XYZ file of N, CA and C in Angstrom:
564
model
N -36.246 4.735 -7.641
C -35.243 4.474 -6.840
C -33.959 3.482 -7.734
N -32.734 4.395 -7.718
C -32.448 3.599 -9.109
C -30.920 3.822 -7.900
N -30.411 3.266 -9.388
C -28.564 3.223 -8.977
C -28.211 4.403 -9.983
N -26.746 4.459 -9.501
C -26.359 5.726 -10.061
C -25.617 5.273 -11.149
N -24.795 4.991 -12.144
C -24.118 4.107 -11.721
C -22.831 5.202 -12.703
N -21.216 4.484 -12.247
C -20.037 5.766 -12.534
C -19.906 4.968 -12.707
N -18.857 5.344 -14.443
C -18.187 4.911 -14.940
C -16.889 5.621 -15.866
N -15.718 3.713 -15.200
C -14.655 3.768 -15.121
C -13.561 3.690 -15.508
N -14.392 3.294 -17.051
C -13.546 3.207 -18.078
C -13.090 4.105 -18.972
N -12.086 4.597 -19.047
C -11.174 4.745 -20.745
C -10.727 4.600 -20.874
N -9.917 4.524 -22.165
C -9.685 4.444 -23.763
C -8.069 3.691 -23.456
N -7.996 4.326 -22.661
C -6.458 3.449 -21.548
C -6.336 1.977 -20.766
N -5.273 0.572 -20.507
C -6.469 -0.686 -19.411
C -5.902 0.388 -17.878
N -5.101 1.101 -18.480
C -3.564 1.219 -17.367
C -4.242 2.296 -16.094
N -5.088 3.157 -17.307
C -5.927 4.048 -16.414
C -7.104 3.780 -16.253
N -7.368 2.912 -16.459
C -9.301 1.922 -15.536
C -8.821 1.823 -14.472
N -7.322 0.780 -14.321
C -7.679 0.170 -12.934
C -7.426 0.992 -12.196
N -6.559 2.580 -12.209
C -5.884 2.342 -11.471
C -7.228 3.740 -11.058
N -8.599 3.930 -11.906
C -9.704 4.788 -11.415
C -10.194 3.662 -10.649
N -10.464 2.724 -11.221
C -11.359 1.801 -10.022
C -10.323 1.287 -8.800
N -8.741 1.524 -9.289
C -8.695 1.191 -6.984
C -9.136 2.249 -7.050
N -8.846 4.159 -7.128
C -9.661 4.699 -6.439
C -10.558 4.656 -6.245
N -11.390 4.697 -6.976
C -13.129 4.405 -6.812
C -13.646 3.897 -5.396
N -12.593 2.618 -5.149
C -12.880 1.684 -3.881
C -12.030 1.951 -3.154
N -11.077 3.525 -2.552
C -11.084 3.949 -2.003
C -11.976 4.838 -1.122
N -12.283 6.104 -2.048
C -13.624 6.224 -2.194
C -14.473 6.038 -1.809
N -14.752 4.821 -1.920
C -16.736 4.124 -0.594
C -16.000 3.348 0.361
N -14.471 4.281 1.050
C -13.917 2.877 1.949
C -13.509 2.283 2.666
N -13.051 1.252 0.961
C -12.658 0.008 1.903
C -11.173 0.220 2.031
N -11.187 -0.429 2.237
C -9.444 -0.818 2.800
C -8.307 -1.591 2.382
N -7.364 -1.554 2.229
C -6.729 -1.859 0.974
C -5.318 -2.347 2.636
N -4.997 -3.906 3.599
C -4.597 -3.464 3.858
C -3.822 -4.406 3.813
N -4.218 -5.381 3.242
C -3.536 -7.423 3.732
C -2.686 -6.320 2.324
N -3.228 -6.451 0.756
C -2.341 -7.216 0.128
C -3.100 -6.049 -1.249
N -2.009 -6.550 -2.237
C -2.659 -5.731 -4.170
C -2.258 -7.392 -4.375
N -3.348 -7.250 -5.629
C -3.153 -8.505 -6.155
C -2.276 -7.837 -8.115
N -1.360 -8.239 -7.980
C -1.205 -7.306 -9.107
C -0.676 -9.019 -10.959
N -1.764 -8.846 -12.227
C -2.148 -10.392 -12.897
C -2.019 -8.913 -14.262
N -1.767 -9.585 -14.792
C -1.249 -9.375 -17.197
C -2.358 -9.067 -17.633
N -2.578 -8.111 -17.730
C -3.481 -7.843 -18.357
C -4.534 -8.581 -19.866
N -3.264 -9.534 -20.377
C -4.007 -9.882 -21.665
C -3.323 -12.191 -21.038
N -4.764 -11.478 -19.388
C -4.618 -13.106 -18.622
C -5.875 -13.440 -17.786
N -6.440 -12.524 -18.917
C -7.728 -12.111 -18.041
C -8.164 -14.134 -16.686
N -7.621 -15.316 -17.530
C -7.190 -16.391 -16.394
C -7.211 -16.376 -15.209
N -6.099 -15.344 -15.129
C -5.667 -15.324 -13.999
C -5.945 -14.276 -13.309
N -6.472 -13.437 -13.154
C -7.478 -12.720 -13.031
C -8.110 -13.358 -12.931
N -9.571 -13.286 -13.189
C -10.705 -14.045 -12.187
C -9.887 -15.207 -11.416
N -9.135 -15.986 -11.445
C -8.545 -16.475 -10.435
C -8.436 -16.235 -9.098
N -8.233 -14.672 -9.521
C -7.669 -15.615 -8.033
C -8.534 -13.369 -7.347
N -10.173 -13.201 -7.621
C -10.845 -12.608 -7.689
C -11.517 -13.042 -5.501
N -11.303 -14.513 -5.579
C -12.378 -14.106 -4.258
C -10.648 -14.561 -3.674
N -9.431 -14.533 -4.236
C -8.389 -14.151 -2.940
C -8.395 -12.458 -1.829
N -8.574 -11.284 -3.672
C -8.738 -10.126 -3.840
C -9.569 -9.434 -3.074
N -11.073 -10.751 -3.274
C -12.119 -9.773 -2.431
C -11.937 -10.305 -0.944
N -10.965 -11.662 -0.617
C -11.080 -11.703 1.166
C -10.800 -10.633 1.384
N -10.312 -9.587 0.955
C -9.513 -8.922 2.041
C -9.451 -8.074 1.339
N -10.640 -7.294 0.344
C -11.409 -5.956 -0.582
C -9.665 -4.855 -0.716
N -8.698 -6.357 -1.760
C -7.651 -6.014 -2.359
C -8.172 -5.870 -3.693
N -6.925 -4.792 -4.006
C -7.641 -4.254 -5.893
C -6.823 -5.586 -6.383
N -7.292 -5.576 -7.836
C -6.545 -6.682 -8.385
C -6.037 -5.580 -9.952
N -4.859 -5.083 -9.469
C -4.541 -4.538 -10.465
C -3.819 -4.909 -12.136
N -4.311 -5.029 -12.930
C -4.444 -5.263 -14.724
C -2.778 -4.726 -14.966
N -1.967 -4.993 -16.028
C -0.356 -4.381 -15.920
C -0.299 -5.117 -17.103
N 0.721 -5.207 -17.543
C 2.169 -5.810 -18.674
C 3.618 -6.296 -17.356
N 4.250 -6.870 -18.653
C 5.002 -6.915 -18.095
C 6.505 -5.898 -17.043
N 6.059 -5.067 -17.845
C 7.058 -3.530 -17.185
C 5.302 -2.791 -16.902
N 5.286 -2.722 -15.653
C 4.139 -1.978 -15.409
C 4.128 -0.255 -15.914
N 3.218 0.469 -16.850
C 2.519 1.549 -16.417
C 3.524 3.153 -15.733
N 4.052 3.575 -16.267
C 5.008 4.898 -14.771
C 3.469 4.798 -13.190
N 2.193 5.687 -14.130
C 0.597 5.917 -14.056
C 0.676 5.330 -12.948
N 0.569 3.739 -13.128
C 0.010 2.973 -12.645
C 0.763 2.817 -11.093
N 1.855 2.621 -11.753
C 3.691 2.239 -10.197
C 3.732 3.304 -9.645
N 3.168 4.200 -9.883
C 3.271 5.737 -8.539
C 1.947 5.495 -7.753
N 0.993 4.864 -8.768
C -0.227 5.315 -7.998
C 0.016 3.779 -6.850
N 0.418 2.639 -6.917
C 0.330 1.533 -6.552
C 1.389 1.267 -5.386
N 2.470 2.767 -5.910
C 3.326 2.804 -4.254
C 3.008 3.604 -3.193
N 2.379 4.266 -4.196
C 1.853 5.842 -3.342
C 0.515 5.116 -1.932
N -0.377 4.029 -2.833
C -1.554 4.025 -2.217
C -2.011 2.050 -1.993
N -0.903 1.529 -2.040
C -1.672 -0.199 -1.556
C -0.325 0.131 -0.817
N -0.503 -1.464 -0.585
C -0.004 -2.169 -0.004
C 1.118 -2.456 -0.145
N 2.169 -2.843 0.397
C 3.364 -3.591 0.019
C 3.451 -4.534 -0.076
N 2.777 -5.485 0.527
C 2.693 -7.246 0.534
C 1.579 -6.826 -1.102
N 2.794 -7.515 -2.335
C 1.780 -7.667 -3.301
C 2.132 -9.974 -3.834
N 0.807 -9.299 -4.322
C 0.955 -11.764 -4.549
C 0.796 -11.379 -6.959
N 1.802 -11.743 -7.064
C 1.541 -11.618 -8.767
C 1.040 -12.228 -9.829
N -0.715 -12.917 -9.885
C -0.845 -13.982 -10.542
C -0.281 -14.610 -11.759
N 0.450 -15.421 -11.339
C 0.475 -15.950 -13.104
C 2.988 -15.569 -13.262
N 3.394 -15.265 -11.388
C 4.644 -15.288 -12.052
C 5.212 -14.232 -12.705
N 6.093 -14.737 -12.529
C 7.429 -13.486 -13.762
C 7.397 -13.510 -15.491
N 6.240 -14.517 -15.619
C 5.771 -14.743 -16.523
C 4.493 -13.517 -17.892
N 3.602 -13.496 -16.844
C 2.924 -12.466 -16.675
C 3.448 -10.947 -16.159
N 4.236 -10.761 -14.714
C 5.042 -8.454 -14.328
C 6.402 -8.987 -14.593
N 6.810 -8.859 -15.040
C 8.058 -9.215 -14.595
C 9.536 -8.545 -13.226
N 10.046 -9.673 -12.464
C 10.617 -9.009 -11.307
C 11.154 -7.497 -10.922
N 11.932 -7.353 -11.819
C 12.034 -5.439 -11.652
C 10.648 -5.132 -11.160
N 9.195 -5.070 -12.534
C 7.751 -5.002 -12.008
C 7.577 -4.684 -10.358
N 8.014 -5.877 -9.755
C 7.428 -6.496 -8.969
C 8.492 -5.941 -7.841
N 9.519 -6.143 -7.964
C 10.467 -5.295 -6.384
C 10.147 -3.406 -6.343
N 10.255 -3.004 -7.467
C 9.566 -2.191 -7.547
C 8.562 -1.426 -6.407
N 7.022 -2.541 -6.812
C 6.235 -2.648 -6.290
C 6.322 -2.489 -4.409
N 6.691 -4.199 -4.249
C 6.997 -4.932 -3.034
C 8.346 -4.337 -2.142
N 9.055 -3.320 -3.168
C 10.999 -2.738 -2.256
C 10.488 -1.761 -0.876
N 10.675 -2.173 0.240
C 10.893 -2.150 1.360
C 11.761 -2.144 2.464
N 11.936 -1.041 3.313
C 12.188 -1.414 4.447
C 12.444 -2.012 5.409
N 12.964 -2.150 6.652
C 11.680 -3.266 7.482
C 12.754 -3.221 8.619
N 11.565 -2.864 9.511
C 12.281 -2.898 10.990
C 11.301 -3.713 11.701
N 12.073 -4.868 12.064
C 11.528 -5.776 12.046
C 12.127 -6.135 14.299
N 12.847 -5.078 14.407
C 13.329 -5.314 15.121
C 12.705 -4.409 17.063
N 12.756 -5.764 17.761
C 11.983 -5.222 19.211
C 12.206 -3.768 20.058
N 11.833 -2.770 20.650
C 12.292 -1.943 21.007
C 12.810 -1.031 20.563
N 13.157 -0.455 19.578
C 14.218 0.302 18.777
C 13.542 1.405 18.288
N 14.142 2.623 18.215
C 14.437 4.260 17.681
C 14.909 3.576 16.202
N 14.420 4.741 15.354
C 14.526 4.751 14.392
C 13.836 6.419 13.963
N 14.808 7.102 12.513
C 14.562 7.503 11.923
C 15.713 8.250 12.482
N 15.679 10.571 12.565
C 16.595 11.269 13.246
C 15.890 11.391 14.183
N 16.950 12.202 14.732
C 16.979 12.233 16.898
C 17.272 13.954 16.013
N 17.474 14.676 15.383
C 16.802 16.474 14.922
C 15.317 16.344 14.366
N 14.042 16.829 15.253
C 12.902 17.664 14.903
C 13.155 17.832 13.777
N 14.004 19.465 13.472
C 14.389 20.314 12.657
C 14.841 19.208 10.919
N 15.293 18.168 10.845
C 15.962 17.432 10.383
C 15.751 16.201 10.464
N 14.431 16.249 9.408
C 13.743 14.285 9.575
C 14.392 13.166 8.518
N 14.359 12.678 8.979
C 15.653 11.402 7.717
C 14.238 11.649 7.183
N 14.905 11.355 5.311
C 14.270 11.195 4.588
C 14.453 9.668 4.036
N 12.696 9.100 3.486
C 12.856 7.724 4.532
C 12.397 6.892 2.399
N 13.019 6.325 1.129
C 13.450 6.085 -0.070
C 12.486 4.869 -0.323
N 11.637 4.340 0.520
C 11.146 3.028 0.494
C 10.402 3.174 1.048
N 9.197 2.193 0.389
C 8.062 2.266 1.853
C 8.451 1.206 2.892
N 7.626 1.839 3.724
C 8.535 0.812 5.085
C 7.559 -0.434 5.789
N 8.152 -0.941 6.008
C 7.317 -2.215 6.837
C 7.453 -2.300 8.306
N 7.400 -2.143 9.159
C 7.210 -2.031 10.460
C 6.111 -2.673 11.501
N 8.096 -4.331 10.979
C 6.137 -5.457 12.015
C 7.097 -5.785 13.544
N 8.333 -4.773 14.842
C 9.018 -5.151 14.575
C 7.667 -4.744 16.251
N 7.711 -5.494 17.468
C 7.692 -4.827 18.755
C 7.406 -3.980 19.184
N 7.021 -2.096 20.562
C 7.813 -1.085 20.839
C 9.115 -0.208 20.070
N 8.496 0.183 18.938
C 9.578 0.623 16.808
C 8.893 2.220 17.541
N 10.093 2.867 17.405
C 9.495 3.908 17.418
C 9.890 4.896 16.186
N 9.549 5.543 15.531
C 9.641 6.771 14.315
C 9.891 7.458 14.603
N 10.568 7.831 14.240
C 10.357 9.878 14.387
C 10.587 10.524 13.381
N 11.116 11.571 14.297
C 11.585 12.602 12.615
C 11.694 12.258 11.185
N 11.116 11.377 10.657
C 10.790 11.142 8.946
C 9.987 11.118 8.013
N 10.244 11.675 7.292
C 9.643 11.884 5.951
C 9.314 10.707 4.816
N 8.401 9.719 4.269
C 7.716 8.721 3.526
C 6.849 9.745 2.553
N 8.599 8.931 1.410
C 7.662 9.699 0.465
C 6.306 8.840 -0.230
N 6.927 7.240 0.666
C 5.996 6.432 -0.284
C 5.338 5.831 1.013
N 4.844 5.294 1.569
C 3.645 4.448 2.604
C 4.271 3.803 3.702
N 3.155 3.652 4.752
C 4.196 2.892 6.356
C 3.304 1.621 6.437
N 4.175 0.994 6.146
C 3.023 -0.534 6.459
C 3.348 -1.251 8.592
N 2.653 -0.510 9.331
C 2.722 -1.516 10.345
C 2.063 -2.322 10.714
N 3.027 -3.509 11.241
C 1.932 -4.474 11.865
C 2.428 -5.481 13.047
N 2.452 -4.273 13.575
C 3.490 -4.704 14.653
C 2.717 -4.297 16.377
N 3.103 -4.488 17.651
C 2.722 -4.094 18.548
C 3.396 -3.055 19.023
N 2.464 -1.867 19.791
C 3.065 -0.711 20.315
C 4.110 -0.108 19.608
N 3.591 -0.331 18.811
C 4.345 1.389 17.693
C 3.765 3.030 17.298
N 5.447 3.104 18.161
C 4.701 4.669 18.518
C 5.337 5.490 16.746
N 4.300 6.507 16.224
C 5.090 7.746 14.977
C 4.910 8.874 15.991
N 6.172 9.724 16.249
C 6.617 10.890 16.687
C 7.331 11.957 15.728
N 6.468 13.040 14.794
C 6.449 13.534 13.657
C 7.246 12.892 12.327
N 6.500 13.020 12.125
C 6.190 11.896 11.059
C 5.031 11.898 9.862
N 5.833 12.749 8.337
C 5.357 13.109 7.234
C 5.265 12.077 6.021
N 4.184 12.029 5.403
C 4.143 10.297 5.330
C 2.833 10.852 3.298
N 3.304 11.669 2.655
C 3.496 11.475 1.618
C 2.219 10.417 0.379
N 2.323 8.601 0.622
C 2.240 7.473 0.134
C 0.528 7.558 1.613
N -0.182 6.413 1.681
C -0.831 5.942 3.251
C -0.288 5.345 4.008
N -0.907 6.111 5.238
C -0.555 4.691 6.614
C -1.401 3.221 6.518
N -0.667 2.154 6.337
C -1.192 1.015 7.248
C -1.349 0.234 7.990
N -2.000 0.142 8.874
C -2.359 -0.068 9.851
C -3.086 -2.050 10.357
N -1.862 -2.255 10.057
C -2.778 -3.852 10.668
C -2.387 -4.336 11.913
N -3.700 -4.280 13.042
C -3.522 -4.475 14.619
C -3.691 -5.679 14.365
N -3.498 -6.863 14.065
C -3.619 -8.160 13.957
C -5.271 -8.328 14.579
N -5.648 -9.952 14.578
C -6.757 -10.312 15.168
C -6.898 -9.919 16.388
N -6.321 -9.485 17.166
C -6.970 -9.255 18.805
C -6.443 -7.764 19.287
N -5.834 -7.850 18.201
C -4.908 -5.448 18.131
C -6.510 -4.810 18.037
N -5.498 -3.712 18.887
C -6.292 -2.714 18.859
C -5.230 -1.239 17.969
N -6.888 -0.713 18.035
C -5.605 0.234 18.016
C -5.883 1.918 18.254
N -4.225 2.320 18.921
C -4.923 3.344 19.861
C -4.227 5.039 19.318
N -4.061 5.714 18.212
C -3.662 6.820 18.139
C -3.979 7.966 18.753
N -2.562 8.623 19.259
C -1.301 9.855 19.747
C -1.743 10.831 18.831
N -2.219 11.722 19.433
C -1.459 12.861 18.425
C -2.122 12.671 17.199
N -1.048 13.340 15.654
C -2.039 13.587 14.626
C -0.514 13.229 13.865
N -1.652 13.424 12.841
C -0.982 11.650 11.502
C -0.509 12.522 10.673
N -0.041 13.075 10.087
C 0.078 13.783 8.979
C 0.411 13.346 7.504
N -0.234 13.294 7.072
C 0.016 12.676 5.151
C -1.499 13.205 3.998
N -0.501 12.691 2.869
C -1.509 13.225 1.927
C -2.690 12.654 1.295
N -3.042 11.429 2.153
C -3.896 10.092 2.487
C -4.189 10.102 3.651
N -5.774 9.855 3.348
C -6.135 8.855 4.958
C -5.183 7.222 4.772
N -5.121 7.592 6.083
C -4.614 6.197 6.945
C -5.403 5.055 6.769
N -4.889 3.959 6.587
C -6.166 2.450 6.490
C -5.508 1.764 7.461
N -6.735 1.294 8.634
C -6.551 0.453 9.235
C -7.483 -1.300 8.626
């Protein structure tokens, strides 16, 4: 009875970071709270960030100041839009951080957003953070991810190419109604 090794490393440092994040997802870990970014040339920052990342099963993504496009695209569609950069702008430039954590925020209560016409969905171009109570998102197509951190949020006729993150809070609960369509499973 032994352990079957899985080789995740490749010749490219950034591809290795993507492979590790994908393997964590395949094992069922959830990335609901945050993503941690550290510079590949500052291992002390990455090691110091391990306890922070571990408390939320968050990946530590190693990058240079301008993130590799493949890694950036993967992060935008699969990881939380809540990003902590270890080492600040000296490690990861502000433009990269803005691309990782750029999102539209729906934080008003009892509002509806999206299209009124189910045949013409509104195309969302940024990760969407829903933090208001009683918010309805309807008839929309999301190219990145949706992060729900509000109470009584309703999604109707929503297509998600990224990940649906649901954070019901300490005392919250998840009560899905209907079906959620997307290329990647949602994370709770």
